[in-house]
PDB file of C-alpha atoms in Angstrom:
ATOM      1  CA  MET A   1      53.722 222.217   9.634  1.00 81.00           C
ATOM      2  CA  ILE A   2      52.561 221.269  13.179  1.00 89.00           C
ATOM      3  CA  PHE A   3      55.398 221.007  15.665  1.00 94.00           C
ATOM      4  CA  ASN A   4      55.198 218.403  18.577  1.00 92.00           C
ATOM      5  CA  GLU A   5      57.765 215.961  20.197  1.00 91.00           C
ATOM      6  CA  LYS A   6      56.282 213.065  18.236  1.00 93.00           C
ATOM      7  CA  ASN A   7      57.170 214.794  14.996  1.00 94.00           C
ATOM      8  CA  LEU A   8      60.419 215.371  16.276  1.00 95.00           C
ATOM      9  CA  LEU A   9      60.921 211.743  17.356  1.00 94.00           C
ATOM     10  CA  ASP A  10      59.505 210.367  14.001  1.00 95.00           C
ATOM     11  CA  PHE A  11      61.931 212.755  12.046  1.00 96.00           C
ATOM     12  CA  LYS A  12      64.959 211.547  14.304  1.00 96.00           C
ATOM     13  CA  ASN A  13      64.140 207.914  13.556  1.00 95.00           C
ATOM     14  CA  SER A  14      63.582 208.362   9.717  1.00 96.00           C
ATOM     15  CA  PHE A  15      66.799 210.635   9.608  1.00 97.00           C
ATOM     16  CA  GLU A  16      68.930 207.983  11.501  1.00 94.00           C
ATOM     17  CA  LEU A  17      67.484 205.213   9.056  1.00 94.00           C
ATOM     18  CA  LYS A  18      68.392 207.263   6.049  1.00 95.00           C
ATOM     19  CA  SER A  19      71.751 208.356   7.314  1.00 95.00           C
ATOM     20  CA  SER A  20      72.885 204.892   8.057  1.00 92.00           C
ATOM     21  CA  LYS A  21      71.979 203.689   4.487  1.00 92.00           C
ATOM     22  CA  GLU A  22      74.026 206.635   3.266  1.00 93.00           C
ATOM     23  CA  LEU A  23      77.021 205.758   5.289  1.00 93.00           C
ATOM     24  CA  LEU A  24      77.144 202.046   3.946  1.00 92.00           C
ATOM     25  CA  ARG A  25      78.409 203.858   0.817  1.00 89.00           C
ATOM     26  CA  ILE A  26      81.855 204.101   2.451  1.00 90.00           C
ATOM     27  CA  LYS A  27      82.006 200.571   3.879  1.00 90.00           C
ATOM     28  CA  ASN A  28      84.624 199.411   1.475  1.00 89.00           C
ATOM     29  CA  HIS A  29      86.977 202.023   2.682  1.00 89.00           C
ATOM     30  CA  GLU A  30      89.368 201.545   5.574  1.00 91.00           C
ATOM     31  CA  LYS A  31      88.002 199.395   8.023  1.00 93.00           C
ATOM     32  CA  ASN A  32      89.048 201.182  11.333  1.00 94.00           C
ATOM     33  CA  ILE A  33      87.760 204.520  10.072  1.00 95.00           C
ATOM     34  CA  TYR A  34      84.398 203.157   8.666  1.00 94.00           C
ATOM     35  CA  GLN A  35      83.771 201.454  12.105  1.00 96.00           C
ATOM     36  CA  SER A  36      84.586 204.746  14.075  1.00 97.00           C
ATOM     37  CA  ILE A  37      82.259 206.800  11.773  1.00 96.00           C
ATOM     38  CA  GLN A  38      79.524 204.305  11.964  1.00 94.00           C
ATOM     39  CA  TYR A  39      79.883 204.315  15.797  1.00 96.00           C
ATOM     40  CA  SER A  40      79.885 208.202  15.867  1.00 95.00           C
ATOM     41  CA  PHE A  41      76.526 208.276  14.359  1.00 91.00           C
ATOM     42  CA  SER A  42      75.143 205.199  16.481  1.00 89.00           C
ATOM     43  CA  THR A  43      75.572 207.030  19.680  1.00 86.00           C
ATOM     44  CA  GLY A  44      72.477 209.022  18.639  1.00 81.00           C
ATOM     45  CA  GLY A  45      72.004 212.606  19.429  1.00 89.00           C
ATOM     46  CA  LYS A  46      69.008 215.230  19.079  1.00 92.00           C
ATOM     47  CA  ARG A  47      69.376 215.519  15.325  1.00 96.00           C
ATOM     48  CA  LEU A  48      68.332 219.082  15.910  1.00 97.00           C
ATOM     49  CA  ARG A  49      70.217 220.680  13.127  1.00 98.00           C
ATOM     50  CA  PRO A  50      68.878 218.530  10.404  1.00 98.00           C
ATOM     51  CA  PHE A  51      65.498 218.686  11.878  1.00 98.00           C
ATOM     52  CA  LEU A  52      65.569 222.519  11.811  1.00 98.00           C
ATOM     53  CA  ILE A  53      66.537 222.345   8.108  1.00 98.00           C
ATOM     54  CA  PHE A  54      63.597 219.968   7.577  1.00 98.00           C
ATOM     55  CA  TYR A  55      61.117 221.932   9.540  1.00 98.00           C
ATOM     56  CA  PHE A  56      61.778 225.463   8.211  1.00 98.00           C
ATOM     57  CA  GLY A  57      62.469 224.022   4.873  1.00 98.00           C
ATOM     58  CA  SER A  58      58.962 222.526   4.701  1.00 97.00           C
ATOM     59  CA  LEU A  59      57.422 225.919   5.526  1.00 97.00           C
ATOM     60  CA  PHE A  60      59.350 227.269   2.461  1.00 97.00           C
ATOM     61  CA  ASN A  61      57.987 224.291   0.377  1.00 97.00           C
ATOM     62  CA  ILE A  62      61.545 222.917  -0.281  1.00 98.00           C
ATOM     63  CA  ASN A  63      61.911 219.509  -1.669  1.00 97.00           C
ATOM     64  CA  GLU A  64      62.466 216.907   1.031  1.00 97.00           C
ATOM     65  CA  LYS A  65      65.312 215.200  -0.787  1.00 97.00           C
ATOM     66  CA  SER A  66      67.210 218.387  -1.014  1.00 98.00           C
ATOM     67  CA  LEU A  67      66.529 218.883   2.722  1.00 98.00           C
ATOM     68  CA  PHE A  68      67.883 215.548   3.580  1.00 98.00           C
ATOM     69  CA  ASP A  69      71.199 216.370   1.674  1.00 98.00           C
ATOM     70  CA  LEU A  70      71.614 219.569   3.657  1.00 98.00           C
ATOM     71  CA  GLY A  71      70.598 217.960   6.995  1.00 98.00           C
ATOM     72  CA  MET A  72      73.259 214.989   6.236  1.00 98.00           C
ATOM     73  CA  THR A  73      75.859 217.664   5.640  1.00 98.00           C
ATOM     74  CA  VAL A  74      75.334 219.638   8.622  1.00 98.00           C
ATOM     75  CA  GLU A  75      75.140 216.478  10.822  1.00 98.00           C
ATOM     76  CA  LEU A  76      78.258 215.216   9.428  1.00 97.00           C
ATOM     77  CA  THR A  77      80.079 218.634  10.236  1.00 98.00           C
ATOM     78  CA  HIS A  78      78.396 218.643  13.668  1.00 97.00           C
ATOM     79  CA  THR A  79      79.498 215.146  14.533  1.00 97.00           C
ATOM     80  CA  TYR A  80      83.152 215.776  13.352  1.00 98.00           C
ATOM     81  CA  SER A  81      83.216 218.814  15.577  1.00 97.00           C
ATOM     82  CA  LEU A  82      82.181 216.795  18.736  1.00 97.00           C
ATOM     83  CA  ILE A  83      84.582 214.286  18.020  1.00 98.00           C
ATOM     84  CA  HIS A  84      87.422 216.813  18.012  1.00 97.00           C
ATOM     85  CA  ASP A  85      86.119 218.831  20.876  1.00 96.00           C
ATOM     86  CA  ASP A  86      86.234 215.723  22.933  1.00 96.00           C
ATOM     87  CA  LEU A  87      89.828 215.015  22.174  1.00 97.00           C
ATOM     88  CA  PRO A  88      92.458 215.319  25.101  1.00 97.00           C
ATOM     89  CA  ALA A  89      93.878 218.355  23.673  1.00 95.00           C
ATOM     90  CA  MET A  90      90.513 220.060  23.602  1.00 94.00           C
ATOM     91  CA  ASP A  91      87.954 219.349  26.205  1.00 91.00           C
ATOM     92  CA  ASN A  92      89.258 216.004  27.138  1.00 93.00           C
ATOM     93  CA  ASP A  93      85.749 214.365  27.566  1.00 93.00           C
ATOM     94  CA  ASP A  94      85.481 210.582  27.953  1.00 95.00           C
ATOM     95  CA  ILE A  95      81.703 210.382  27.600  1.00 93.00           C
ATOM     96  CA  ARG A  96      79.298 211.711  24.948  1.00 92.00           C
ATOM     97  CA  ARG A  97      75.636 210.914  24.755  1.00 88.00           C
ATOM     98  CA  GLY A  98      76.130 208.320  27.525  1.00 87.00           C
ATOM     99  CA  LYS A  99      78.772 206.315  25.658  1.00 93.00           C
ATOM    100  CA  PRO A 100      82.637 206.291  25.387  1.00 96.00           C
ATOM    101  CA  THR A 101      83.852 209.199  23.187  1.00 97.00           C
ATOM    102  CA  ILE A 102      85.755 208.001  20.028  1.00 98.00           C
ATOM    103  CA  HIS A 103      89.129 208.409  21.201  1.00 98.00           C
ATOM    104  CA  LYS A 104      88.171 206.251  24.305  1.00 97.00           C
ATOM    105  CA  LYS A 105      86.330 203.682  22.180  1.00 97.00           C
ATOM    106  CA  PHE A 106      89.197 203.443  19.620  1.00 97.00           C
ATOM    107  CA  ASP A 107      92.169 205.822  20.191  1.00 97.00           C
ATOM    108  CA  GLU A 108      93.251 209.354  19.727  1.00 98.00           C
ATOM    109  CA  ALA A 109      94.569 208.966  16.376  1.00 98.00           C
ATOM    110  CA  THR A 110      91.567 207.170  14.912  1.00 97.00           C
ATOM    111  CA  ALA A 111      89.371 210.037  16.482  1.00 98.00           C
ATOM    112  CA  ILE A 112      91.456 212.767  14.701  1.00 98.00           C
ATOM    113  CA  LEU A 113      91.206 210.753  11.400  1.00 98.00           C
ATOM    114  CA  CYS A 114      87.356 210.046  11.832  1.00 97.00           C
ATOM    115  CA  GLY A 115      86.724 213.677  12.410  1.00 98.00           C
ATOM    116  CA  ASP A 116      88.836 214.636   9.373  1.00 97.00           C
ATOM    117  CA  ALA A 117      86.853 212.094   7.161  1.00 97.00           C
ATOM    118  CA  LEU A 118      83.505 213.297   8.387  1.00 97.00           C
ATOM    119  CA  GLN A 119      84.216 216.820   7.374  1.00 97.00           C
ATOM    120  CA  VAL A 120      85.393 215.690   3.911  1.00 97.00           C
ATOM    121  CA  ILE A 121      82.199 213.614   3.635  1.00 97.00           C
ATOM    122  CA  ALA A 122      80.213 216.718   4.500  1.00 98.00           C
ATOM    123  CA  PHE A 123      81.492 218.688   1.639  1.00 98.00           C
ATOM    124  CA  SER A 124      81.470 215.658  -0.987  1.00 97.00           C
ATOM    125  CA  ASN A 125      77.674 215.105   0.088  1.00 97.00           C
ATOM    126  CA  ILE A 126      76.721 218.437  -1.338  1.00 98.00           C
ATOM    127  CA  VAL A 127      79.086 218.053  -4.361  1.00 98.00           C
ATOM    128  CA  LYS A 128      77.535 214.729  -5.348  1.00 96.00           C
ATOM    129  CA  SER A 129      73.998 215.640  -4.334  1.00 97.00           C
ATOM    130  CA  LYS A 130      71.499 214.906  -7.337  1.00 97.00           C
ATOM    131  CA  ASN A 131      68.815 217.078  -5.703  1.00 98.00           C
ATOM    132  CA  ILE A 132      70.802 220.556  -5.622  1.00 98.00           C
ATOM    133  CA  SER A 133      71.623 222.475  -8.703  1.00 98.00           C
ATOM    134  CA  ASP A 134      75.252 223.447  -9.488  1.00 98.00           C
ATOM    135  CA  ASN A 135      74.486 227.137  -8.941  1.00 98.00           C
ATOM    136  CA  HIS A 136      73.105 226.257  -5.497  1.00 98.00           C
ATOM    137  CA  LYS A 137      75.826 223.867  -4.708  1.00 98.00           C
ATOM    138  CA  ILE A 138      78.622 226.528  -5.007  1.00 98.00           C
ATOM    139  CA  LYS A 139      76.821 228.909  -2.775  1.00 98.00           C
ATOM    140  CA  ILE A 140      76.090 226.326  -0.211  1.00 98.00           C
ATOM    141  CA  ILE A 141      79.721 225.075  -0.271  1.00 98.00           C
ATOM    142  CA  ASP A 142      80.866 228.492   0.126  1.00 98.00           C
ATOM    143  CA  LEU A 143      78.406 228.981   3.078  1.00 98.00           C
ATOM    144  CA  LEU A 144      79.756 225.806   4.750  1.00 98.00           C
ATOM    145  CA  CYS A 145      83.300 226.861   4.321  1.00 98.00           C
ATOM    146  CA  GLU A 146      82.318 230.007   6.214  1.00 98.00           C
ATOM    147  CA  CYS A 147      80.238 228.464   8.931  1.00 98.00           C
ATOM    148  CA  SER A 148      82.772 225.531   9.568  1.00 97.00           C
ATOM    149  CA  GLY A 149      85.952 227.483   9.061  1.00 96.00           C
ATOM    150  CA  LEU A 150      87.983 230.460  10.237  1.00 96.00           C
ATOM    151  CA  ASP A 151      84.676 232.573  10.147  1.00 96.00           C
ATOM    152  CA  GLY A 152      82.899 230.165  12.263  1.00 97.00           C
ATOM    153  CA  LEU A 153      83.271 226.645  14.138  1.00 97.00           C
ATOM    154  CA  ILE A 154      87.302 226.372  13.942  1.00 97.00           C
ATOM    155  CA  SER A 155      87.760 230.072  15.248  1.00 97.00           C
ATOM    156  CA  GLY A 156      85.034 229.455  17.914  1.00 96.00           C
ATOM    157  CA  GLN A 157      86.674 226.298  19.401  1.00 95.00           C
ATOM    158  CA  SER A 158      90.086 228.244  19.261  1.00 96.00           C
ATOM    159  CA  LEU A 159      88.821 231.055  21.315  1.00 95.00           C
ATOM    160  CA  ASP A 160      86.974 228.590  23.692  1.00 92.00           C
ATOM    161  CA  LEU A 161      90.434 226.965  24.358  1.00 92.00           C
ATOM    162  CA  LYS A 162      91.588 230.396  25.480  1.00 90.00           C
ATOM    163  CA  MET A 163      88.756 231.236  27.502  1.00 88.00           C
ATOM    164  CA  ILE A 164      89.136 231.483  31.278  1.00 86.00           C
ATOM    165  CA  LYS A 165      86.637 231.782  34.286  1.00 81.00           C
ATOM    166  CA  SER A 166      86.972 235.424  34.375  1.00 85.00           C
ATOM    167  CA  SER A 167      86.448 236.126  30.639  1.00 89.00           C
ATOM    168  CA  ASN A 168      83.825 238.850  30.112  1.00 89.00           C
ATOM    169  CA  ILE A 169      80.189 238.285  28.717  1.00 89.00           C
ATOM    170  CA  SER A 170      81.197 240.144  25.378  1.00 92.00           C
ATOM    171  CA  LYS A 171      83.937 237.582  24.644  1.00 92.00           C
ATOM    172  CA  ILE A 172      81.839 234.658  25.572  1.00 91.00           C
ATOM    173  CA  ASN A 173      79.138 235.823  23.135  1.00 91.00           C
ATOM    174  CA  LYS A 174      81.695 236.084  20.310  1.00 94.00           C
ATOM    175  CA  MET A 175      82.840 232.688  20.964  1.00 94.00           C
ATOM    176  CA  GLN A 176      79.395 230.943  21.312  1.00 93.00           C
ATOM    177  CA  ASP A 177      78.409 232.955  17.990  1.00 95.00           C
ATOM    178  CA  LEU A 178      81.359 231.291  16.206  1.00 96.00           C
ATOM    179  CA  LYS A 179      81.342 227.907  17.870  1.00 94.00           C
ATOM    180  CA  THR A 180      77.668 227.220  18.170  1.00 94.00           C
ATOM    181  CA  GLY A 181      75.843 229.939  16.150  1.00 95.00           C
ATOM    182  CA  ALA A 182      77.648 229.346  12.808  1.00 96.00           C
ATOM    183  CA  LEU A 183      76.293 225.850  12.236  1.00 98.00           C
ATOM    184  CA  PHE A 184      72.793 227.046  12.834  1.00 98.00           C
ATOM    185  CA  LYS A 185      73.582 229.779  10.505  1.00 98.00           C
ATOM    186  CA  PHE A 186      74.091 227.057   7.785  1.00 98.00           C
ATOM    187  CA  CYS A 187      70.778 225.473   8.687  1.00 98.00           C
ATOM    188  CA  PHE A 188      68.836 228.716   8.119  1.00 98.00           C
ATOM    189  CA  VAL A 189      70.704 230.445   5.223  1.00 98.00           C
ATOM    190  CA  SER A 190      71.063 227.198   3.102  1.00 98.00           C
ATOM    191  CA  LEU A 191      67.346 227.177   2.853  1.00 98.00           C
ATOM    192  CA  GLY A 192      67.337 230.916   1.832  1.00 98.00           C
ATOM    193  CA  ILE A 193      69.894 229.886  -1.002  1.00 98.00           C
ATOM    194  CA  LEU A 194      67.658 227.076  -2.227  1.00 98.00           C
ATOM    195  CA  LYS A 195      64.661 229.316  -2.205  1.00 98.00           C
ATOM    196  CA  ASN A 196      66.524 232.120  -3.991  1.00 98.00           C
ATOM    197  CA  LEU A 197      65.588 234.576  -1.247  1.00 98.00           C
ATOM    198  CA  THR A 198      66.672 238.265  -1.508  1.00 98.00           C
ATOM    199  CA  THR A 199      69.783 239.606   0.206  1.00 97.00           C
ATOM    200  CA  LYS A 200      67.347 241.181   2.676  1.00 97.00           C
ATOM    201  CA  GLU A 201      65.576 237.881   3.511  1.00 98.00           C
ATOM    202  CA  ILE A 202      68.903 236.126   3.807  1.00 98.00           C
ATOM    203  CA  LYS A 203      70.076 238.797   6.453  1.00 98.00           C
ATOM    204  CA  LEU A 204      66.858 238.055   8.389  1.00 98.00           C
ATOM    205  CA  LEU A 205      67.724 234.191   8.271  1.00 98.00           C
ATOM    206  CA  GLU A 206      71.248 235.040   9.558  1.00 98.00           C
ATOM    207  CA  LYS A 207      69.717 237.000  12.395  1.00 97.00           C
ATOM    208  CA  LEU A 208      67.254 233.997  13.246  1.00 96.00           C
ATOM    209  CA  SER A 209      70.251 231.749  13.324  1.00 97.00           C
ATOM    210  CA  PHE A 210      71.976 233.551  15.832  1.00 96.00           C
ATOM    211  CA  GLU A 211      69.010 234.163  17.948  1.00 97.00           C
ATOM    212  CA  PHE A 212      68.389 230.505  17.899  1.00 98.00           C
ATOM    213  CA  GLY A 213      72.062 229.670  18.691  1.00 97.00           C
ATOM    214  CA  LYS A 214      71.795 231.828  21.735  1.00 96.00           C
ATOM    215  CA  ILE A 215      68.541 230.083  23.010  1.00 97.00           C
ATOM    216  CA  PHE A 216      70.279 226.791  22.301  1.00 97.00           C
ATOM    217  CA  GLN A 217      73.666 227.662  24.060  1.00 94.00           C
ATOM    218  CA  ILE A 218      72.353 229.122  27.106  1.00 95.00           C
ATOM    219  CA  THR A 219      70.050 226.233  27.728  1.00 95.00           C
ATOM    220  CA  ASP A 220      73.036 223.967  27.069  1.00 91.00           C
ATOM    221  CA  ASP A 221      75.018 226.013  29.784  1.00 91.00           C
ATOM    222  CA  LEU A 222      72.111 225.617  32.058  1.00 92.00           C
ATOM    223  CA  LEU A 223      72.135 221.807  31.662  1.00 91.00           C
ATOM    224  CA  ASP A 224      75.791 221.658  32.866  1.00 86.00           C
ATOM    225  CA  PHE A 225      74.585 223.833  35.733  1.00 78.00           C
ATOM    226  CA  ASN A 226      71.591 221.904  36.878  1.00 76.00           C
ATOM    227  CA  GLY A 227      71.077 219.061  34.647  1.00 65.00           C
ATOM    228  CA  SER A 228      70.843 215.168  35.034  1.00 64.00           C
ATOM    229  CA  PHE A 229      73.894 213.020  33.891  1.00 61.00           C
ATOM    230  CA  LYS A 230      71.428 210.375  33.141  1.00 57.00           C
ATOM    231  CA  LYS A 231      69.517 212.601  30.713  1.00 56.00           C
ATOM    232  CA  VAL A 232      72.298 214.818  29.431  1.00 63.00           C
ATOM    233  CA  GLY A 233      74.570 211.807  28.760  1.00 61.00           C
ATOM    234  CA  LYS A 234      78.135 213.485  29.618  1.00 60.00           C
ATOM    235  CA  LYS A 235      79.931 214.674  32.532  1.00 63.00           C
ATOM    236  CA  LEU A 236      78.413 217.649  34.322  1.00 66.00           C
ATOM    237  CA  ARG A 237      79.642 220.673  36.406  1.00 68.00           C
ATOM    238  CA  LYS A 238      82.699 220.502  34.203  1.00 69.00           C
ATOM    239  CA  ASP A 239      82.163 224.157  33.316  1.00 68.00           C
ATOM    240  CA  ILE A 240      82.190 225.473  36.821  1.00 75.00           C
ATOM    241  CA  ASN A 241      85.844 227.033  36.082  1.00 70.00           C
ATOM    242  CA  LYS A 242      85.075 227.788  32.611  1.00 76.00           C
ATOM    243  CA  PRO A 243      83.360 230.820  31.161  1.00 77.00           C
ATOM    244  CA  ASN A 244      79.891 229.216  31.342  1.00 87.00           C
ATOM    245  CA  ILE A 245      77.044 231.710  31.004  1.00 88.00           C
ATOM    246  CA  ALA A 246      75.007 229.866  33.864  1.00 88.00           C
ATOM    247  CA  TYR A 247      77.640 230.106  36.299  1.00 87.00           C
ATOM    248  CA  LYS A 248      78.439 233.760  35.634  1.00 88.00           C
ATOM    249  CA  ILE A 249      74.860 235.254  35.595  1.00 91.00           C
ATOM    250  CA  GLY A 250      72.787 232.567  37.361  1.00 91.00           C
ATOM    251  CA  LEU A 251      69.409 230.758  36.450  1.00 90.00           C
ATOM    252  CA  ASP A 252      67.121 233.771  36.690  1.00 93.00           C
ATOM    253  CA  GLU A 253      69.256 236.049  34.318  1.00 95.00           C
ATOM    254  CA  CYS A 254      69.708 233.129  31.815  1.00 95.00           C
ATOM    255  CA  LEU A 255      65.841 232.689  31.722  1.00 95.00           C
ATOM    256  CA  LYS A 256      65.444 236.357  31.031  1.00 97.00           C
ATOM    257  CA  LYS A 257      68.010 236.123  28.242  1.00 96.00           C
ATOM    258  CA  ILE A 258      66.367 233.061  26.668  1.00 97.00           C
ATOM    259  CA  SER A 259      63.112 234.970  26.771  1.00 97.00           C
ATOM    260  CA  SER A 260      64.560 238.097  25.014  1.00 98.00           C
ATOM    261  CA  HIS A 261      66.185 235.860  22.332  1.00 98.00           C
ATOM    262  CA  LYS A 262      62.960 234.031  21.756  1.00 98.00           C
ATOM    263  CA  ASN A 263      61.031 237.326  21.167  1.00 98.00           C
ATOM    264  CA  ASN A 264      63.611 238.614  18.683  1.00 98.00           C
ATOM    265  CA  PHE A 265      63.292 235.055  16.870  1.00 98.00           C
ATOM    266  CA  MET A 266      59.647 235.532  16.574  1.00 98.00           C
ATOM    267  CA  LYS A 267      59.970 239.143  15.423  1.00 98.00           C
ATOM    268  CA  TYR A 268      62.170 238.121  12.490  1.00 98.00           C
ATOM    269  CA  CYS A 269      59.862 235.175  11.672  1.00 98.00           C
ATOM    270  CA  LYS A 270      57.079 237.641  11.317  1.00 97.00           C
ATOM    271  CA  LYS A 271      59.154 239.945   9.101  1.00 97.00           C
ATOM    272  CA  LEU A 272      59.899 236.876   6.840  1.00 97.00           C
ATOM    273  CA  GLY A 273      56.180 236.491   6.347  1.00 96.00           C
ATOM    274  CA  PHE A 274      55.231 233.253   8.239  1.00 97.00           C
ATOM    275  CA  ASN A 275      51.496 233.151   8.909  1.00 96.00           C
ATOM    276  CA  ASP A 276      49.912 232.952  12.256  1.00 96.00           C
ATOM    277  CA  LYS A 277      49.578 229.237  12.354  1.00 96.00           C
ATOM    278  CA  ASP A 278      53.374 228.898  11.553  1.00 97.00           C
ATOM    279  CA  ILE A 279      54.254 231.229  14.231  1.00 97.00           C
ATOM    280  CA  ILE A 280      52.372 229.359  16.895  1.00 97.00           C
ATOM    281  CA  ASN A 281      54.175 226.064  15.884  1.00 97.00           C
ATOM    282  CA  ILE A 282      57.511 227.882  15.740  1.00 98.00           C
ATOM    283  CA  ASP A 283      56.958 229.127  19.261  1.00 97.00           C
ATOM    284  CA  LEU A 284      56.122 225.713  20.315  1.00 97.00           C
ATOM    285  CA  LEU A 285      59.528 224.428  18.863  1.00 97.00           C
ATOM    286  CA  LEU A 286      61.511 227.300  20.612  1.00 97.00           C
ATOM    287  CA  ASN A 287      59.816 226.196  24.024  1.00 96.00           C
ATOM    288  CA  HIS A 288      60.969 222.679  23.420  1.00 96.00           C
ATOM    289  CA  VAL A 289      64.587 223.555  22.747  1.00 96.00           C
ATOM    290  CA  SER A 290      64.799 226.105  25.527  1.00 95.00           C
ATOM    291  CA  ARG A 291      63.087 223.632  28.125  1.00 92.00           C
ATOM    292  CA  ARG A 292      64.796 220.442  27.032  1.00 87.00           C
ATOM    293  CA  ASP A 293      66.595 218.475  29.656  1.00 81.00           C
ATOM    294  CA  PHE A 294      69.431 216.856  27.513  1.00 76.00           C
TER     295      PHE A 294
END
């Protein structure tokens, strides 16, 4: 599959249309929660995680309906994590994607419940999927528990709250692997489950996911360091007293790290047997992610 920004935009528009229809299924539930869920998805976002599932899933020739179900699940989980991350007890952010965060638009209690609801819907989405076999569902749900639970996202968020400016690189890397890398692990490894890949191939997908997580997170840290509020859509320079890699090692070292992680990512892609044309397009995708300005 050819990668370019038009394909990414087309996917984003298509995914948002399909996801909005999916969320209509809960419209008869409690009105305040339904409105907060709709609002959380209406604020947009890169939709990068479902795009990764769609893009690499197409390279594995996986059915698009199955890919949408996986993409919807990871985006529901990601959105829930952002809502809770923005809460006053966490990062205390008032703006997300250029719009008021859920606890500012509604209230703190609604934000907590909205996040809780999205997490439950994410699991339910896999359980009720008509496009994924029962055997695969069990493995994917187990993977989601791992990536979003104590072995992933939740522990990463807990570590983040304890971080201070002087925290060393090793601790920061561990936190970012859990908080950011774990959901990318779901994106890649879930494809290996659907494709019935070998244990060795699954391990390569895990390595891919964490290299990608590093590329994404270092770029994200750089955006707080030298990005534009108009494009990023949230308060910047707020990490100056936090364990942000960009403030810790500077622009040049960050760029070197990104380059190293990209090289590792491409090495693992070749081991997975992607052809030369695929490799070229994957490289274009990585360049887009590492050079983004939002």
